[in-house]
Amino acid sequence: LRIAILGYGNVTRALLPLLERDARFEIAGIHSRSRPAAPDYTTFLDQSRAEVLVELTTLNPYTGQPAIDHIHAAFARSMHVVTANKGPIAHAYHELAAEAAARGLKFRFESTVMDGAPVFNTFRNNMPGVRVLGFAGVLNSTTNLILEAMERGGSFEDGVRYAQELGVAEAEPSFDVDGWDAAAKAAALANVLLGARITPAQVQRRGIREVEPEALRSLRTQGNTIRLVARGRNEAIEVAPEVLELSDPLATGRGTSNVIIFETDLMGTLGVVEINPGTEQTAFGVYADLVSLLEPGSR
Ligand SMILES: NC(=O)c1ccc[n+]([C@@H]2O[C@H](COP(=O)([O-])OP(=O)(O)OC[C@H]3O[C@@H](n4cnc5c(N)ncnc54)[C@H](OP(=O)(O)O)[C@@H]3O)[C@@H](O)[C@H]2O)c1
């Protein structure tokens, strides 16, 4: 399978070793802003003669662009698309999925939520006929680290610094702290699994700025904690800090770990836990999506 890659950042660098040792894949080229392989990305796609575009450019949570345009351009050239960029799924999932279907192409995006841990593929591959009724997830690592640091006696700023040292938080952490990252993931989950048509701005969103360290420590003595939880059910999609019992599955993720629980019609309640993920897990999700394109009859 000939692969063109847009974006040459952390995920692409972690993906390359996986592709290089798999003879089924051939890298046609890599194009990024500062390392252009052609005057513009459309020329790059034309020249690549690739069968699939791997879209790994920077997330724009407010518009999903220019990644949405990149994906349309690939479909227009009869290329399948695999992406880890949640912008397009949070902003344009239905139009992109419909375009892929109309052209007989495949569109895969497992790593957009919880990296390579199977979230979308759990339902696609393992639970045919199951309908998702709702979800609740602790999906943002930076806020987890900040809340844990405050529980240990530190301040909000200590938690932000710790998350930055681990390379998880941006220099300006508002995207995580104000719940935008979790809202983008909630929108992606709702669009794909609940059939909603929602963008991150339409998610009811409250971040963790108002959580007081003293309140967290006193909750802890009562066997409770606070986590930033993304919930979706019917039309109600929201992100907010919630008080949880320590024994609640949503409260059990430590460090950068993520947890999601699904309510379904035929399979009751089930969850996926990802322990301390990094870019390797994101790259794996992209690789697994690429492998799935090779399977005969895969949708
Ligand atoms: N890191 C993770 O573990 C993780 C987890 C889940 C999902 N993701 C998603 O995966 C994607 C890639 O993440 P990353 O960590 O690899 O990001 P990154 O290290 O910031 O790299 C992003 C790359 O995209 C390129 N780029 C940005 N805008 C572009 C444009 N308009 N045209 C061409 N190239 C462009 C950048 O080029 P320049 O450097 O030349 O500007 C850079 O090479 C993001 O959407 C991210 O949200 C990442």
XYZ file of C-alpha atoms in Angstrom, residues 59 61 84-87 89-91 111-115 119-120 135 137-143 168 175-176 179-193 198-200 203 230-232 237-239 256 258 260 262 274 277:
58
model
C -5.021 19.853 15.569
C -9.956 22.304 17.731
C -5.114 10.760 14.321
C -6.325 14.364 14.044
C -9.617 14.712 15.911
C -10.445 18.120 14.367
C -14.019 14.052 13.291
C -15.241 16.689 15.737
C -16.243 19.133 12.965
C -6.166 7.313 17.316
C -8.291 10.455 17.556
C -9.639 9.346 20.958
C -7.508 7.394 23.461
C -4.676 6.849 20.974
C -12.623 2.775 21.000
C -14.239 3.132 17.568
C -20.493 7.242 27.127
C -14.844 9.217 29.844
C -11.844 10.714 31.582
C -9.999 11.567 28.394
C -7.607 14.432 29.139
C -4.240 13.577 30.663
C -3.175 17.122 31.602
C -6.187 17.742 33.825
C 1.875 16.270 28.018
C -6.786 24.117 25.757
C -6.689 21.270 28.300
C -11.969 21.525 28.661
C -11.510 22.166 24.902
C -9.525 18.982 24.313
C -12.108 16.900 26.180
C -14.914 18.697 24.294
C -13.295 17.864 20.943
C -13.061 14.209 21.979
C -16.651 14.232 23.263
C -17.844 15.723 19.955
C -15.913 13.080 17.990
C -17.362 10.248 20.101
C -20.894 11.660 19.890
C -20.725 12.174 16.120
C -19.398 8.693 15.387
C -21.020 6.517 18.049
C -22.187 18.457 17.143
C -19.010 20.571 17.153
C -16.725 21.186 20.182
C -20.507 20.823 23.885
C -16.865 13.926 29.213
C -20.405 12.540 29.010
C -22.681 11.913 26.077
C -22.967 16.166 25.380
C -21.008 17.778 28.200
C -17.614 18.155 29.833
C -1.756 10.116 31.916
C -7.530 7.433 30.252
C -13.997 5.356 29.006
C -19.930 2.824 27.284
C -5.384 2.873 28.625
C -0.066 6.161 26.896
